[in-house]
Amino acid sequence: MSSPHLLDREFLKTLEQVTLLCRNDLAGAVGAEHRSRTRGPGVEFADYRHYTFGDDPRSLDWNAYLRLGKLFLKIYETEQHIPVRILLDSSVSMDCEGADESKFLYGQRLAATFAYLALLHLDTVAVVPFAERLHKPLVVSGGRDRFWPVLQFFNGLSCAGGTDLFFSAKEFIGTFHARGLAIVISDFFDEHGCQRAVEMLRSAGHDFVLVQVHSAEEQRPSAAGELILEDAESGARRAVECSPANTQLYEQRFLDFSEELQRLALRNGGRYARAVTNIPYQDFVLQSLRSGRVLA
Amino acid sequence: MNWLAMSPLQAAALWCAAAALAVWLYLRTRQPRHRRVSTLRFWASVQPVAQPRRRRLREPWALLAQLLFLLFLIVALANPRWGDTAGGRNVVMVLDTSVWSQVRVPGELPWMDRIHQEALRVLDSLPTGDPVLLISTEPDAPPILPFTIDRAALRKAVAATQSSSAVADVPRALDMGKAALSGARPGLLVYVGPGMLDEQQAQRLDEFRQATETSGDKSGQPQFLVRLVGGPAPVQNRGITRLSLRRDPAQPALWHLLAQLKNYSQNKAEVTLKLSINDQALGEQDIALTPNELANVEQEFVWSQGGVVEAEITPPDALDADNRASLNIPSFRPARVALIATDSPFSNDLLTAVVSNPYVQAELVRPGDSPLNTPDVAIYESAKPPQALAYDSIWFLKGKRAANARPMRVTSWNPQHPVTRWIRSRDVSVRNPATLDALPGDTVLASVEGNPQLPLILARQQGGHRLVLVGFDPDDSNFALQSAFPLLMAGSVEWMTHSVEEIADSLSTGELSLPGPANRIIAPSGKDVPFASDGQDVRLLATETGMYRVVTANGETRIPVNVPLLPGQRLQQTAPESAAVESEPPLPAGWNVWRWLAALAVVALWLEWWLYYSGRKKKELAERWDERGGASDNPFPAPGETREHSEDRSPHFVT
């Protein structure tokens, strides 16, 4: 069922035990497995209240009536469908360089994992590639049997263009009105910054997770000597000396950027995860995302 | 093993070249590389490179290891030895390939083949590490083969040696060999040959023996061995040692021949001398030779043309090369002289002086008449010379006659010119000399007193003819009565015609000087003979008997070369000289270190690989460990140590 290029079967079996976490104040269609603050038909008992005319007599607690002689109604928590939107960065910078595998492939693996988890729990999944603008999304629902179209969709994706997070977020808000879980998988190398895009997601009421994907080389360049660097997206060039001091300075700037991105997510009520492509994606999903309460 | 056996300088040069290449390759990796990155934003704070920086070595220790590898490898190829590296004993083998090696005794091997056998036998008795120099006994001959331990090349060189027709100079060859052996260690000097010496060579050989002290002991002198071929019995040989011809002074066509014969054996011999000219027999003569006799045989014959005189003695003997000899007979034609003069006392004296020369045919021609035969030389006396020269001529020019003219003495004669080279007289005086205008190119042969001296006789070359101008009236001079007069006439005629060769001598092998110039000289065997120009002559080393062809611009001349008088004494071998080759004392061979150097080179190569590749791998692993957020400073935990995923290693999460 799964593509051998993205997820392996053993990993999919492992995912049977994993749940995608989201905020419980999101409103969605009834019938899925996500707990919510909405009361209604369900299996999880929440509270009692006095019976009033018009209530469903099937919810009356007859045992309490026998003991107390009053009609009480049992109230349940309603389990809802949460729309899961996975925004995957498909700009050129995602497929530029990497020590073990490209960031784009790594991002595809993570996106496929999120999509499988959502389908597993009967949620609706929208895979939305973006670069300078939003590309045509794939919306799938109906359980795990619908995972195959997701993989085929990933196989058809390629990297092109630059990164414009704000414009893409703006289009995303305009396209997907209902609140849901938005997982943004990107390197976030946008020359204009990410702040406005993140604030837009927050203002639209989405629960969002920022997954920063980068390679080890991007954090600490291993090259030495003089290099002529070319920006994959803009084509700009710069000659630099890759000395230990300069490498240290570069790494510090990169960590500052990641920390700023983390603070941005925290400040706007979102979550943040940083994935390095030389770490197996299974480890990242099962350990890092679990411990980071993105998954449970 | 021999390897490349480079000199220290060659090894250093090779290592420098290889080291330069290695350094260049290490620096080459420092060329700026082009790399495509996701973003340049993190490089913004790094100072960009404005100008190309000085190149630095990336892995200096790896480079040092590689240089060491190259050094060890090249030094190993140079095959050095540790300690005293004295080689084998130097050996000089003197092969006597002189004319005596051509001896063929019926029923025995030719002596040249026996020389080959003896030489190879000596060669086989030598240790393989002894370098051997091969030289021959011919004077001025180059070494046959320089010092080498290549036994195959030595055997090939020995087998390729051939007999020459030159006379050996054995002591000189031995001196050469001894000089080649001069060094710290005593060597071995071996003579192989028939051992034929003349008296002078025998004396020099004794001196050589005294100096050598053939024991080869502590004095550092080489061991001297003699390997004679042919045994002690004298050789039965008779030979022609010389041929010479002398022209009769009165009859130019009459020749006196002198043949010199030598009996080299200890027995009486009867030989027959046969003479022929241009294959035309002149006669035979039986000659009895006593033991060791050098006999002269004289004969006369008349021959007016050129050709080759050949002499041969029979019966044949052990050495065939000296049984015949040949000699060129100079060609001769009398010079025709026309005396154009009126009948006068001086004309008669002049005619008498001219015809007294047997090599001249003179004719008196009256002015206005034509000579019967075209003359070689025309003498104009009391006759007006023609405007244009038709022949080589002698003009007598008269000056203006004055009544009270005093006699003027001839004060100088030109001794450099062929016409006047024999004239020294100072008793010649003339009266009323003619005024001769010397043209450029003229040679003044005689001058009379005066200030400055006036030219009296001039030599001139004009229009392809030669002219002698005599500027006085013979009747007004005492010149005709002087002995210088016929000398002047004879010198003039000779200068205008040619000199008559009165003697001819046979040429022998060895160093020859022939009249030149020559373009090419070809030996009787057909080989080109190298020669050196010495003025008008050419000098060459003739090692073959027979007819040499001297090619000149005007044609080709054939020069016969014969066997000279051969040395007849036999070398007396002493006991030490006939001993076997002394065994060499054990020599420190030196420790062969190339294996150790090769092992060191392998170690250096492995060290370079480890420093270059393993070091980089280690660095990459350390970087990965850091990227995964390793808590420990040690990126390589010990076996069994569990790597815990710390908070630093895991990506940051905010819930």
Short mmCIF file of C-alpha atoms in Angstrom, two decimals, chain A residues 5-6 86-112 114 130 154 157-163 184-191 211-220 230-233 250 254 257-258 261 273-281 284, chain B residues 36-43 627:
data_model
loop_
_atom_site.label_atom_id
_atom_site.label_comp_id
_atom_site.label_asym_id
_atom_site.label_seq_id
_atom_site.Cartn_x
_atom_site.Cartn_y
_atom_site.Cartn_z
CA HIS A 5 10.43 5.44 -1.38
CA LEU A 6 8.67 7.21 1.46
CA ILE A 86 -0.12 19.72 5.68
CA LEU A 87 1.74 22.55 3.98
CA LEU A 88 4.86 21.17 2.32
CA ASP A 89 7.52 23.55 1.08
CA SER A 90 8.42 22.66 -2.51
CA SER A 91 10.73 25.55 -3.25
CA VAL A 92 14.15 25.02 -4.81
CA SER A 93 15.90 25.48 -1.51
CA MET A 94 14.33 22.26 -0.26
CA ASP A 95 16.13 20.23 -2.88
CA CYS A 96 19.45 22.00 -2.90
CA GLU A 97 21.91 20.03 -0.85
CA GLY A 98 22.01 17.59 1.96
CA ALA A 99 24.35 15.20 3.57
CA ASP A 100 22.14 12.13 3.63
CA GLU A 101 19.02 12.88 1.69
CA SER A 102 17.35 15.99 0.40
CA LYS A 103 15.19 18.08 2.64
CA PHE A 104 12.31 17.73 0.25
CA LEU A 105 12.33 13.96 0.44
CA TYR A 106 12.62 14.15 4.19
CA GLY A 107 9.71 16.58 4.27
CA GLN A 108 7.70 14.25 2.05
CA ARG A 109 8.30 11.42 4.49
CA LEU A 110 7.08 13.56 7.38
CA ALA A 111 4.10 14.80 5.43
CA ALA A 112 3.18 11.23 4.48
CA PHE A 114 1.14 13.04 9.22
CA PHE A 130 3.67 25.67 -1.73
CA PHE A 154 3.83 12.94 -3.34
CA LEU A 157 5.72 16.62 -6.63
CA SER A 158 8.93 18.44 -7.53
CA CYS A 159 10.77 21.51 -6.35
CA ALA A 160 10.58 24.78 -8.21
CA GLY A 161 10.54 28.47 -7.48
CA GLY A 162 11.39 30.54 -4.44
CA THR A 163 9.78 30.73 -1.04
CA VAL A 184 3.98 23.58 7.96
CA ILE A 185 6.99 21.55 6.79
CA SER A 186 9.65 23.84 5.44
CA ASP A 187 13.17 25.15 5.85
CA PHE A 188 11.62 28.59 6.34
CA PHE A 189 14.35 30.20 4.24
CA ASP A 190 12.17 33.09 3.18
CA GLU A 191 14.02 36.30 2.55
CA VAL A 211 8.47 21.67 11.33
CA GLN A 212 11.83 23.10 10.32
CA VAL A 213 13.73 20.69 8.10
CA HIS A 214 17.40 21.23 7.42
CA SER A 215 20.52 19.25 6.73
CA ALA A 216 23.54 18.94 8.97
CA GLU A 217 25.57 20.69 6.31
CA GLU A 218 23.26 23.66 6.53
CA GLN A 219 23.86 23.92 10.23
CA ARG A 220 27.60 23.42 10.11
CA GLU A 230 25.24 30.52 -5.08
CA ASP A 231 21.78 31.01 -3.65
CA ALA A 232 19.60 28.30 -5.13
CA GLU A 233 16.52 30.51 -5.25
CA TYR A 250 27.68 30.80 10.43
CA PHE A 254 21.73 29.49 11.95
CA PHE A 257 17.43 31.76 13.24
CA SER A 258 16.08 28.46 14.53
CA LEU A 261 11.54 30.56 14.65
CA ALA A 273 10.00 20.96 15.73
CA ARG A 274 13.42 20.88 14.06
CA ALA A 275 14.31 17.91 11.93
CA VAL A 276 17.83 17.22 10.72
CA THR A 277 17.93 15.08 7.63
CA ASN A 278 20.74 12.87 8.85
CA ILE A 279 18.50 11.57 11.65
CA PRO A 280 16.25 8.71 10.49
CA TYR A 281 12.72 9.98 10.04
CA PHE A 284 12.28 11.76 14.56
CA ARG B 36 24.93 25.83 -4.54
CA VAL B 37 23.30 26.48 -1.18
CA SER B 38 19.76 26.93 0.06
CA THR B 39 20.31 30.43 1.30
CA LEU B 40 23.06 32.97 1.75
CA ARG B 41 21.42 34.69 4.73
CA PHE B 42 23.67 33.05 7.32
CA TRP B 43 26.79 33.99 5.34
CA GLU B 627 24.70 17.81 15.09
#
